[in-house]
GROMACS .gro file of C-alpha atoms in nm:
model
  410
    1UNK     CA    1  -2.040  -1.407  -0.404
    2UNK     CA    2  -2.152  -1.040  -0.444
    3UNK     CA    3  -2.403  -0.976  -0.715
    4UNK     CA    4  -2.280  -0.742  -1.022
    5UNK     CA    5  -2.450  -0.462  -1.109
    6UNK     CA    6  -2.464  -0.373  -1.485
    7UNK     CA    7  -2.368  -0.025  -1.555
    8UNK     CA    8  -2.631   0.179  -1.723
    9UNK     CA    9  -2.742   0.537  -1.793
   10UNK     CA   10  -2.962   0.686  -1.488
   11UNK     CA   11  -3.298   0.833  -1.598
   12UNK     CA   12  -3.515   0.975  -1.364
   13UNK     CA   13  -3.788   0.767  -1.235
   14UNK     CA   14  -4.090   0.946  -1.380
   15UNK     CA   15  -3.948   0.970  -1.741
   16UNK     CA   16  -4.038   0.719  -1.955
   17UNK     CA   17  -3.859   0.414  -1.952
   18UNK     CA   18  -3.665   0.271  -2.222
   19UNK     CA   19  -3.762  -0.054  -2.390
   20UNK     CA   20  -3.624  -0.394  -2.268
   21UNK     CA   21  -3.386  -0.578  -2.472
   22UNK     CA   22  -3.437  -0.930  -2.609
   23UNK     CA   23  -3.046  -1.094  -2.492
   24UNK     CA   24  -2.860  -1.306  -2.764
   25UNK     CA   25  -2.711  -1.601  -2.666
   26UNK     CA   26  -2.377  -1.464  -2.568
   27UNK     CA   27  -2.516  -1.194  -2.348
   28UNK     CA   28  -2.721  -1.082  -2.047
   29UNK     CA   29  -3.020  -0.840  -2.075
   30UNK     CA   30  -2.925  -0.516  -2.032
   31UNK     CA   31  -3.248  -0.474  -1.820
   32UNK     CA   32  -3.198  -0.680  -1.579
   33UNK     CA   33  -2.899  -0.834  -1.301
   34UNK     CA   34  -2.878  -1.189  -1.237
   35UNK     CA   35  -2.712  -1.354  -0.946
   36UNK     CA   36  -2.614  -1.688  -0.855
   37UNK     CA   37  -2.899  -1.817  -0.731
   38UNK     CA   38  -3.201  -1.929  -1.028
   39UNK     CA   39  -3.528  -1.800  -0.778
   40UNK     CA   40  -3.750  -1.556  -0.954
   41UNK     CA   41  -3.666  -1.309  -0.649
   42UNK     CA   42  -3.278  -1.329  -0.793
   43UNK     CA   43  -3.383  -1.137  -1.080
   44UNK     CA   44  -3.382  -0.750  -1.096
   45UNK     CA   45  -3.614  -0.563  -1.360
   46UNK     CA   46  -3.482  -0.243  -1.518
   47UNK     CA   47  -3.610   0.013  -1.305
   48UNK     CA   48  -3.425  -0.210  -0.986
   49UNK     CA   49  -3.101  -0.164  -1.179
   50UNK     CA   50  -3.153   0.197  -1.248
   51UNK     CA   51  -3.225   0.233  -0.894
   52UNK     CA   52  -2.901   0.081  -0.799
   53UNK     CA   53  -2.693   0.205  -0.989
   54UNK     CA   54  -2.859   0.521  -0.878
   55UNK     CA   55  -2.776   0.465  -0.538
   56UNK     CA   56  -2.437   0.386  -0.602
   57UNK     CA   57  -2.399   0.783  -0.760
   58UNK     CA   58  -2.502   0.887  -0.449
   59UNK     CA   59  -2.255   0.644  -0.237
   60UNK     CA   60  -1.964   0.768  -0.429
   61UNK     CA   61  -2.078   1.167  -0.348
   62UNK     CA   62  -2.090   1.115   0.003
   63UNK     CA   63  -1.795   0.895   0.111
   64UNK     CA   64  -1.569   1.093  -0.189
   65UNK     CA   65  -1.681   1.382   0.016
   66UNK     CA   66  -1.636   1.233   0.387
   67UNK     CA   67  -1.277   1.093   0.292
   68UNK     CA   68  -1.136   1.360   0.146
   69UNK     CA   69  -0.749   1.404   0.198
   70UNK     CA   70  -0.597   1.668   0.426
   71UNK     CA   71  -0.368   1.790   0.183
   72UNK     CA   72  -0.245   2.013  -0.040
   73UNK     CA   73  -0.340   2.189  -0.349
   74UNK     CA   74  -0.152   1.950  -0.552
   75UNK     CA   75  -0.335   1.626  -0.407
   76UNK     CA   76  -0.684   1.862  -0.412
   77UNK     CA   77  -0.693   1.887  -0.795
   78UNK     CA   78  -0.622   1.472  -0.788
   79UNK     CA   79  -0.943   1.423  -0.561
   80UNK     CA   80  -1.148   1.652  -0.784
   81UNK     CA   81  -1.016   1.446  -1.115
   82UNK     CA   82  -1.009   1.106  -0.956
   83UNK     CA   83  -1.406   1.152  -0.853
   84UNK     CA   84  -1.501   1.258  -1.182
   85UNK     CA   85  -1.284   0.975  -1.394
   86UNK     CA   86  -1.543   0.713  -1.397
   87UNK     CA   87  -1.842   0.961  -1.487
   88UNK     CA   88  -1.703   1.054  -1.811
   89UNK     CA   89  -1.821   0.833  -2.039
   90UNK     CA   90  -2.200   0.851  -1.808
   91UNK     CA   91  -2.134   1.219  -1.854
   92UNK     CA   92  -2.130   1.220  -2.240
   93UNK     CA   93  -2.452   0.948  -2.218
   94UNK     CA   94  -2.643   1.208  -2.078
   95UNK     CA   95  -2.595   1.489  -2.296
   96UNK     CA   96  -2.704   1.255  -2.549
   97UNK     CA   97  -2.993   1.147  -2.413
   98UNK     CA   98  -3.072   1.375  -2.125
   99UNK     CA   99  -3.128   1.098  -1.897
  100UNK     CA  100  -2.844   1.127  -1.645
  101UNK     CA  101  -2.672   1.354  -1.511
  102UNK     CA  102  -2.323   1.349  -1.319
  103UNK     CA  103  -2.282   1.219  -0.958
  104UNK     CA  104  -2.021   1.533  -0.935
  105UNK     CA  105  -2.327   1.794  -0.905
  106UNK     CA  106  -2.454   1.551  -0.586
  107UNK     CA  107  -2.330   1.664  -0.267
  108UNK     CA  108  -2.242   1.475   0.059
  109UNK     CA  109  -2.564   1.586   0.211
  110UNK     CA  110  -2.725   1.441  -0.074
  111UNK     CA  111  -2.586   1.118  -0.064
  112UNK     CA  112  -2.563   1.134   0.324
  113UNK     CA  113  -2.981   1.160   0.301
  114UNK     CA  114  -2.949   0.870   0.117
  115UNK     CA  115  -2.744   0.648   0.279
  116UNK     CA  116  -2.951   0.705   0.641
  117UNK     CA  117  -3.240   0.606   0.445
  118UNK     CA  118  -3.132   0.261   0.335
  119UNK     CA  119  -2.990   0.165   0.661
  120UNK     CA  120  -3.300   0.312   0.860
  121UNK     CA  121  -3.507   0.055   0.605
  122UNK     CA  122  -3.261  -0.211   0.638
  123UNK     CA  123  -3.266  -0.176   1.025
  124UNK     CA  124  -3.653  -0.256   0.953
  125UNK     CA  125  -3.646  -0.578   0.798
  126UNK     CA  126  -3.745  -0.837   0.904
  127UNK     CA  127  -3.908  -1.173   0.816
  128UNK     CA  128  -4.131  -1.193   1.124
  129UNK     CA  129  -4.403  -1.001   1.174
  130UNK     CA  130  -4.400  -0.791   1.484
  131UNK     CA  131  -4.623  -0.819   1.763
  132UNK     CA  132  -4.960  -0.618   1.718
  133UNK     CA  133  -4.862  -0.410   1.981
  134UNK     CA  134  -4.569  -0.243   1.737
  135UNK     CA  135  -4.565  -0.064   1.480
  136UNK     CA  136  -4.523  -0.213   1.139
  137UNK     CA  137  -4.173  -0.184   0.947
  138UNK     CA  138  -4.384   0.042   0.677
  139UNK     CA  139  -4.521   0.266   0.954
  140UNK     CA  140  -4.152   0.302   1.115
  141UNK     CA  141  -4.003   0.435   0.800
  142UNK     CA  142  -4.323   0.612   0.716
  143UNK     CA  143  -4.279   0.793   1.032
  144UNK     CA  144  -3.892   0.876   0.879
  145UNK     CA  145  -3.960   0.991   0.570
  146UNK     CA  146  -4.248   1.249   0.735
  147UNK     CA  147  -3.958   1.441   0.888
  148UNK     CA  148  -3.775   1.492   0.551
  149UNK     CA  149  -3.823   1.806   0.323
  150UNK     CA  150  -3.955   1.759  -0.010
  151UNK     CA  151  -3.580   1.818  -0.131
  152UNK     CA  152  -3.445   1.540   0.041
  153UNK     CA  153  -3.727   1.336  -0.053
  154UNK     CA  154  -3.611   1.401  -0.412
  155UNK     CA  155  -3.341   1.262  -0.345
  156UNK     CA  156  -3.503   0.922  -0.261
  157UNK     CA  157  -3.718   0.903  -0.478
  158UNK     CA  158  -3.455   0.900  -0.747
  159UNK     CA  159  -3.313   0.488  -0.562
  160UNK     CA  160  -3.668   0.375  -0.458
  161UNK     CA  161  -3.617   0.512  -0.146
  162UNK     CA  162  -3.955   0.760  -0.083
  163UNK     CA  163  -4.219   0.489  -0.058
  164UNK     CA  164  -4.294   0.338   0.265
  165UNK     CA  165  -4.296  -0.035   0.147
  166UNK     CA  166  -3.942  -0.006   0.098
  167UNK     CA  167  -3.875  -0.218   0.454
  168UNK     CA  168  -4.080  -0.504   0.266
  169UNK     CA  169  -3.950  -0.482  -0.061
  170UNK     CA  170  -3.601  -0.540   0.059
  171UNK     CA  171  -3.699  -0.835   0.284
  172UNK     CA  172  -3.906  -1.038   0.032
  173UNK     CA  173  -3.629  -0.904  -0.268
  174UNK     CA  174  -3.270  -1.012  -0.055
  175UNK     CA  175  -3.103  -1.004  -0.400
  176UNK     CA  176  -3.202  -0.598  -0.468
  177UNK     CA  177  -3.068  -0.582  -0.082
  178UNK     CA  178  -2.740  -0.732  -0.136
  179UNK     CA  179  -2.686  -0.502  -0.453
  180UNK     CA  180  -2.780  -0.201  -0.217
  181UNK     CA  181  -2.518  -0.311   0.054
  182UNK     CA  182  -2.245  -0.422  -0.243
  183UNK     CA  183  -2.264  -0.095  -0.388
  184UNK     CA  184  -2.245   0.123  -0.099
  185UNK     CA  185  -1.932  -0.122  -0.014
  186UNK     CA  186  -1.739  -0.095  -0.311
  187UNK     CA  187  -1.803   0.299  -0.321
  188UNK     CA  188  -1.673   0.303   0.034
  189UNK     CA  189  -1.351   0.123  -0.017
  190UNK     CA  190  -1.301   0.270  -0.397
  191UNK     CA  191  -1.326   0.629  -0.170
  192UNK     CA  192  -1.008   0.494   0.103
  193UNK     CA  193  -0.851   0.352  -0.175
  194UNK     CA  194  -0.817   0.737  -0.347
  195UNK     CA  195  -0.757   0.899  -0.013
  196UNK     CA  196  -0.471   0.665   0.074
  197UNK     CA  197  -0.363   0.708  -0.298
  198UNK     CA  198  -0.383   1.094  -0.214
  199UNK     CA  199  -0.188   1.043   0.109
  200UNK     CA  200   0.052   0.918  -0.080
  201UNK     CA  201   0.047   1.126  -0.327
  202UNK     CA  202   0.138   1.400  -0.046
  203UNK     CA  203   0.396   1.192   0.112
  204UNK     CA  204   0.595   1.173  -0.236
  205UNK     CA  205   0.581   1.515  -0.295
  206UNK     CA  206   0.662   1.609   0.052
  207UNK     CA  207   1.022   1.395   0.019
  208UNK     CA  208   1.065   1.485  -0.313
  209UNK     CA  209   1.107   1.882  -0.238
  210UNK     CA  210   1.304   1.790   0.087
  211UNK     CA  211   1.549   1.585  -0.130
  212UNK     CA  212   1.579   1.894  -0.345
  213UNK     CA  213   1.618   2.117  -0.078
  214UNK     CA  214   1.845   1.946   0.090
  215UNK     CA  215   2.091   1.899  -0.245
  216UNK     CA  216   2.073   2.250  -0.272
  217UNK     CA  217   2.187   2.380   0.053
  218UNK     CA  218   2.520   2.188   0.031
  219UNK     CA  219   2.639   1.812  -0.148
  220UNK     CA  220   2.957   1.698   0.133
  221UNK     CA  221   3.170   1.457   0.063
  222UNK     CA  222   3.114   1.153   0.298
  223UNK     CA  223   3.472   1.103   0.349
  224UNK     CA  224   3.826   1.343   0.281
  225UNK     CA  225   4.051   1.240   0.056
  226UNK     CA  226   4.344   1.419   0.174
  227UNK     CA  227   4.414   1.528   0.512
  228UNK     CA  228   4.384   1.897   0.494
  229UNK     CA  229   4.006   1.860   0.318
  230UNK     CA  230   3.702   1.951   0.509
  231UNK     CA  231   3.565   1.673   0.731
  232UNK     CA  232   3.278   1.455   0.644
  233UNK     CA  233   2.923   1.611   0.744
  234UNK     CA  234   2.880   1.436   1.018
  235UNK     CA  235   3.288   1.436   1.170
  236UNK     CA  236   3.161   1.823   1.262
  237UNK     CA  237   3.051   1.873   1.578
  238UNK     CA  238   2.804   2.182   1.467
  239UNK     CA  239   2.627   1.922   1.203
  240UNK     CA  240   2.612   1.656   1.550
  241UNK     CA  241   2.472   1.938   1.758
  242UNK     CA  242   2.198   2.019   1.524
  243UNK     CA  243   2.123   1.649   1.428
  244UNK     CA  244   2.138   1.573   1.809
  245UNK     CA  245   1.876   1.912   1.858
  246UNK     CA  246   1.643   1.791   1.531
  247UNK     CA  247   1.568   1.385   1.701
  248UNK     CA  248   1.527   1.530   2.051
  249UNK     CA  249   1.276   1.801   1.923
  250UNK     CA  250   1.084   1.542   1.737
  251UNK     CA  251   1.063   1.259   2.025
  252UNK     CA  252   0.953   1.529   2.260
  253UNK     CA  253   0.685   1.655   2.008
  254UNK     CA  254   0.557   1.273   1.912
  255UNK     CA  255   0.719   1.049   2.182
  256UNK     CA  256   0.382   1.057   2.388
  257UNK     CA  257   0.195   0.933   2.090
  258UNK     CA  258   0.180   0.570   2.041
  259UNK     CA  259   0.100   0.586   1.688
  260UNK     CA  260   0.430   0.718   1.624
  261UNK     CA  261   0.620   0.418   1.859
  262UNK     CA  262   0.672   0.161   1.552
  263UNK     CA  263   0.817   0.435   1.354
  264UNK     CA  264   1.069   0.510   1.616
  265UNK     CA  265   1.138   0.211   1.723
  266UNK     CA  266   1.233   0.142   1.352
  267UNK     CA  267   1.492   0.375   1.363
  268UNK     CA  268   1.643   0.238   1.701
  269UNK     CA  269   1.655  -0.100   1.500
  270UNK     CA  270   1.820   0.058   1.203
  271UNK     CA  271   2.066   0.202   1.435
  272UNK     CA  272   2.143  -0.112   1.667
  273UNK     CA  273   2.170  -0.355   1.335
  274UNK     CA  274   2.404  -0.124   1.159
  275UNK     CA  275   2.660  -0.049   1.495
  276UNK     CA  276   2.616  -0.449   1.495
  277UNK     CA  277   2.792  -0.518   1.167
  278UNK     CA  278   3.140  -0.389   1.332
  279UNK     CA  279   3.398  -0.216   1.180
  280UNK     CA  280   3.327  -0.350   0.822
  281UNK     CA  281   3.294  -0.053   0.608
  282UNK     CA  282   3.135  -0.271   0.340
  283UNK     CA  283   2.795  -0.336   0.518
  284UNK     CA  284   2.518  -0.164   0.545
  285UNK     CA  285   2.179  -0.172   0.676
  286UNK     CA  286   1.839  -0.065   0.475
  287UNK     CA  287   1.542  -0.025   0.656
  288UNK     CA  288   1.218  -0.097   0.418
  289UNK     CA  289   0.893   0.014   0.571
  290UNK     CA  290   0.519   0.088   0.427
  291UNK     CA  291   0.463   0.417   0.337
  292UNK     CA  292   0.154   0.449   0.543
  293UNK     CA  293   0.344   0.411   0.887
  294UNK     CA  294   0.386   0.811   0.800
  295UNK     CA  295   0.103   0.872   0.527
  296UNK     CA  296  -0.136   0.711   0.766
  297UNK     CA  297  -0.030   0.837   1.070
  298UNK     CA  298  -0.300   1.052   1.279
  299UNK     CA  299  -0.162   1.232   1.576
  300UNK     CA  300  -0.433   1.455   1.758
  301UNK     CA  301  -0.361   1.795   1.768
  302UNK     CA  302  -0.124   1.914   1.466
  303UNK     CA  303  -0.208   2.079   1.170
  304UNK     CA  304  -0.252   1.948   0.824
  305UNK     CA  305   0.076   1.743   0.738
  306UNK     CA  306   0.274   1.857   1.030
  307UNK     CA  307   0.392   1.528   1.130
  308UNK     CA  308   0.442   1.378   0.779
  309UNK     CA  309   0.681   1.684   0.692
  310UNK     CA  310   0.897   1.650   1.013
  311UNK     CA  311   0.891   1.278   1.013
  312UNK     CA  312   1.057   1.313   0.668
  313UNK     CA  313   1.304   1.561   0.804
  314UNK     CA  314   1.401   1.333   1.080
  315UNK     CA  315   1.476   1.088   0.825
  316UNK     CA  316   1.668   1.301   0.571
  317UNK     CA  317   1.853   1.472   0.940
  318UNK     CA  318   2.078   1.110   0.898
  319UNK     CA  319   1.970   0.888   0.671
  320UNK     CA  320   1.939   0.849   0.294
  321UNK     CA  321   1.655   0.729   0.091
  322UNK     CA  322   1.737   0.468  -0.186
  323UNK     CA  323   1.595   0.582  -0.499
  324UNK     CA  324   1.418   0.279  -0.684
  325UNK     CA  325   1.160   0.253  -0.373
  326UNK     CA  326   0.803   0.333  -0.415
  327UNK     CA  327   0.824   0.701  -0.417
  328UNK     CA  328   0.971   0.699  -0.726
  329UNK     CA  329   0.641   0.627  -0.893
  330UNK     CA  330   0.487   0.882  -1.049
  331UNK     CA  331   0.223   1.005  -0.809
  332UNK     CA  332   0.000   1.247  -1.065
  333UNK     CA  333  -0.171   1.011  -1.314
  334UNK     CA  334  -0.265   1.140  -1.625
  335UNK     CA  335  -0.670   1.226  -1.704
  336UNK     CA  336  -0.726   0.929  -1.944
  337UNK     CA  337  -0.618   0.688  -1.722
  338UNK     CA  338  -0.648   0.800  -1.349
  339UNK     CA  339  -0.887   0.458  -1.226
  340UNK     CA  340  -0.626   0.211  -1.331
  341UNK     CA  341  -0.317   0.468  -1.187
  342UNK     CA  342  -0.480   0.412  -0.824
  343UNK     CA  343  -0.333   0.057  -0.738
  344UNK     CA  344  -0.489  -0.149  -0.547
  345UNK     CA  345  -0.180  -0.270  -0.350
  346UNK     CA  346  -0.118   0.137  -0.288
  347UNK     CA  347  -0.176   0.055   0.068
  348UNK     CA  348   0.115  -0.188   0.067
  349UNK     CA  349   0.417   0.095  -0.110
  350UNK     CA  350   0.728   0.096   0.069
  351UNK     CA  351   1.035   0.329   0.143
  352UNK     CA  352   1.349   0.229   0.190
  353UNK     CA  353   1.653   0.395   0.390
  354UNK     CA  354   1.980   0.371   0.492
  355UNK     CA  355   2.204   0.528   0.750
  356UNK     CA  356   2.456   0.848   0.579
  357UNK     CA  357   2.801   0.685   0.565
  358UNK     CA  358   2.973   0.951   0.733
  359UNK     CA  359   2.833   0.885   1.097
  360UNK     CA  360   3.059   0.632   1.319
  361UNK     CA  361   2.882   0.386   1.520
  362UNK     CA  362   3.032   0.590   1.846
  363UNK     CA  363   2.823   0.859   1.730
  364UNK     CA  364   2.508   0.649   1.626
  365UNK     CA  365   2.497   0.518   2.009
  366UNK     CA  366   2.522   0.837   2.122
  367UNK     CA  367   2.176   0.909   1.923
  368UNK     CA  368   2.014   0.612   2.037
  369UNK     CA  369   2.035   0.760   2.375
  370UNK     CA  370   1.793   1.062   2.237
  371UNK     CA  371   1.546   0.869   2.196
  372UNK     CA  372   1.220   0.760   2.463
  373UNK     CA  373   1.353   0.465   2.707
  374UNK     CA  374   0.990   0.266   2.640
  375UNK     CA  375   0.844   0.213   2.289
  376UNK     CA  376   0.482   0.020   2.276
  377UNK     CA  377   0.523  -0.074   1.958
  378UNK     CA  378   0.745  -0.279   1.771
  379UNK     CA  379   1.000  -0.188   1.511
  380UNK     CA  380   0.832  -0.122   1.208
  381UNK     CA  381   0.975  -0.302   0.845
  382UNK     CA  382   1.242  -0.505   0.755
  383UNK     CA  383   1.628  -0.466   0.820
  384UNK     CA  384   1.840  -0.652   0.526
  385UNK     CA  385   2.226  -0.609   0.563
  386UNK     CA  386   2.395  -0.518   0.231
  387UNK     CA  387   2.779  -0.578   0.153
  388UNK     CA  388   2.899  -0.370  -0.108
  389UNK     CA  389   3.190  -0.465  -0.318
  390UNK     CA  390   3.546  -0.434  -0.150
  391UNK     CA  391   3.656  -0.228  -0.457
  392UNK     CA  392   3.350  -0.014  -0.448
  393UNK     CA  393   3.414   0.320  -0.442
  394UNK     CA  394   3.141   0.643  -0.362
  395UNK     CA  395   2.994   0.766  -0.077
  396UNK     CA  396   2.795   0.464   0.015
  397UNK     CA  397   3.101   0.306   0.208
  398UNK     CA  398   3.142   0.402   0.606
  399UNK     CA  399   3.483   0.487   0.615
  400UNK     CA  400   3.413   0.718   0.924
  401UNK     CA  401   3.276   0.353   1.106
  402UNK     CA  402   3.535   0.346   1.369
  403UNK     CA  403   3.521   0.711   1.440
  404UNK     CA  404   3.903   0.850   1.287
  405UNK     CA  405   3.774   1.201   1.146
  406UNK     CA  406   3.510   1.273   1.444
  407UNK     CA  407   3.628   1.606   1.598
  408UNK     CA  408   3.801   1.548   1.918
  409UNK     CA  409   3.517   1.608   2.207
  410UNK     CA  410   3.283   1.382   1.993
   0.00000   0.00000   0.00000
C-alpha cells in the first residue's frame, strides 16, 4: 500500500524550521509520515515531508504543463482554474506565513529539472556496492548536478535534490523513495484525469453548438401528415445526396486511420441492427459508446479538433443524440468546487444515438455501401433495441421504414 503524505505548508529549506508537534492520542505528528511497516527507516522527519510535498508542487507544474488539452478557449480557462484549485487554501498559508509559495509560478522546465533529477538518482541506487573499477552512485550524480546552472540547482535544492548523497539516501530510506515515486504518480494521473476531463469538456461543447445549429437551420417533420405536405428530410433526394456526399468525405479523410475503425464500424452495426428489426416501426436501435472513442481519438496530421468536430457532424448528418446521456452534464464546474467536479469515472462517460426516423432501411443499405469494405477494429459500444409504445406518437417512430415517401429514383 502506497504511503500518505501529510499535506503541509512548504518553507524553504534554509529558513528556519518550525517546531515539532507532540501528537495526542487520536492523531499523527504533523512532522512526520508513517507507513505500514514499524522500522525506524519507515519514519519521515519534517524536513523529509516538506521535501515531498515539495516535490509533488513541482510534479503537478510539469505534467499540468506537458498534458495540457488541445482545445479551445473555453476548456483553456478550465486548465488554468483546475491547476490552481488545490493551491488555494496553500496559497492563503503562505501569505500568512511567507513560507510557501504557489506551484502556479513553477514552470514545466522547473519541474521537468526536477523530475530528471530523481529518476537520474533513482537509476543510481543500488544496494550493492559497485566494483572499484566504477564510479560510485554519489560520484555519478555528482557528475549530473555539475552540468546544471545555479538556477536549476535552486530548484533542487528546494526537494533534497542538490546534494550528491541523494543516490544513498534513497537506498538506505526506501520509505522517502516510495513517497517520491507515489507523488510523482498521483500528480501524473491527477494531470490525464483533467486533460481527459478537458477533452470532454470540448467534446460537449462541440455537440452542444452543432445541436443548436442544426435546430436553427430548419426543425422537419419526420413524417407528412397529409399527402400534399412536404416529405420527410430524408424522403428528398437533395437531403440523400448531401448525406451520401458528408459519410463518403469523412471515410475518405479518416478511413486509412485505424484509430478511427471502431468508430465506424459502430455505425455499420447501428445500421445493420436497425434494417434487422424489419418493417416494425416501433423498434429502434441506440448505439451507447464512451465518449473518448472521439475525445480521445489522435489522428496524425489534422489540426486542433478537426476530427472531433466532423465526427460529430457525421453523427448529427443521420442520427440523433438522446438527451439524458453524459453530455448533458454540466461540463464547466464552478471555482469552489472544481477537484470534486473532475470524476474519476470521466474516462468511462458515454453517448448515446439513434438512427433519424425518417430514413427507410432501403436507404440505410444504400449508406452502408459508403463506407470502407475492411474495418480492423471492432464495433465500438453497445446496440439495445427499443420498442416504443404502439400508440406512441412523435417523431421517434419510422414510419418511412419500408420506403413509401422516398422520391421515386431513391
Amino acid at each position: 500500500m502506497p504511503p500518505s503524505v501529510e499535506q503541509h505548508p512548504h518553507p524553504h529549506p534554509h529558513e528556519p524550521q518550525p517546531q515539532q508537534h507532540t501528537p495526542n492520542n487520536d492523531s499523527k505528528s504533523s512532522s512526520e509520515v508513517r507507513v505500514s511497516n514499524s522500522s525506524n527507516k519507515d519514519e519521515l522527519t519534517e524536513q523529509e515531508v516538506i521535501y515531498v510535498n515539495t516535490f509533488s508542487e513541482y510534479c503537478r507544474a510539469f505534467y499540468t504543463a506537458s498534458l495540457q488539452c488541445r482545445s479551445s478557449s473555453s476548456t483553456a480557462s478550465l486548465s488554468s482554474s483546475l491547476c490552481s484549485s488545490e493551491s488555494d487554501d496553500d496559497e492563503e498559508k503562505g501569505k500568512n506565513d511567507g513560507k510557501r509559495s504557489s506551484s502556479q509560478e513553477l514552470t514545466k522546465e522547473d519541474g521537468q529539472v526536477v523530475l530528471q533529477a530523481f529518476d537520474y538518482a533513482s537509476s543510481c541506487c543500488s544496494t550493492t556496492p559497485p566494483p572499484p573499477s566504477q564510479p560510485s552512485p554519489s560520484s555519478l550524480y555528482q557528475n549530473h548536478l555539475s552540468t546544471l546552472p545555479s538556477t536549476q540547482l535552486h530548484h533542487l535544492e528546494k526537494c533534497g535534490f542538490a546534494t550528491s548523497s541523494l543516490p544513498e539516501t534513497l537506498t538506505n530510506k526506501p520509505c522517502l523513495r516510495e513517497c517520491f515515486t507515489f507523488k510523482k504518480n498521483e500528480e501524473r494521473k491527477r494531470a490525464h484525469r483533467i486533460s481527459m476531463f478537458q477533452r470532454h469538456s470540448t467534446l460537449s461543447n462541440i455537440v452542444s453548438l452543432a445541436e443548436s445549429q442544426q435546430l436553427s437551420q430548419s426543425t422537419p417533420r419526420a413524417v407528412p401528415e397529409r399527402e400534399e405536405e412536404e416529405l420527410p428530410r430524408f424522403a428528398k433526394q437533395e437531403e440523400l445526396t448531401t448525406l451520401h456526399s458528408t459519410i463518403t468525405s469523412f471515410c475518405s479523410k479518416y478511413s486509412a486511420h485505424i484509430g478511427t475503425h471502431s468508430f465506424l464500424a459502430g455505425l455499420l452495426k447501428l445500421m445493420e441492427t436497425q434494417i434487422g428489426q424489419g418493417l416494425s416501426d416501433t423498434n429502434i436501435v441506440q448505439w451507447k459508446f464512451r465518449q473518448v472513442v472521439l475525445s480521445e481519438a489522435v489522428i496524425p496530421g489534422t489540426k486542433e479538433d478537426e476530427y472531433v468536430k466532423e465526427a460529430v457532424e457525421l453523427l448529427l448528418s443521420f442520427l440523433v443524440r438522446i438527451k439524458d446521456d453524459d453530455l448533458e452534464a454540466p461540463h464547466l464546474p464552478t471555482e469552489e468546487h472544481l477537484e470534486e467536479s473532475v470524476p474519476e469515472d470521466v474516462g468511462e462517460k458515454t453517448t448515446c444515438w439513434e438512427i433519424e426516423p425518417s430514413i427507410s432501411d432501403h436507404q440505410l443499405s444504400k449508406l452502408m455501401g459508403l463506407f470502407p469494405k475492411e474495418l480492423h477494429a471492432r464495433p465500438t459500444g453497445t446496440f439495445e433495441v427499443v420498442v416504443l409504445e404502439e400508440k406512441e406518437e412523435g417523431e421517434r417512430r419510422r414510419r418511412n421504414v419500408d420506403g413509401r415517401f422516398d422520391e421515386v429514383g431513391w
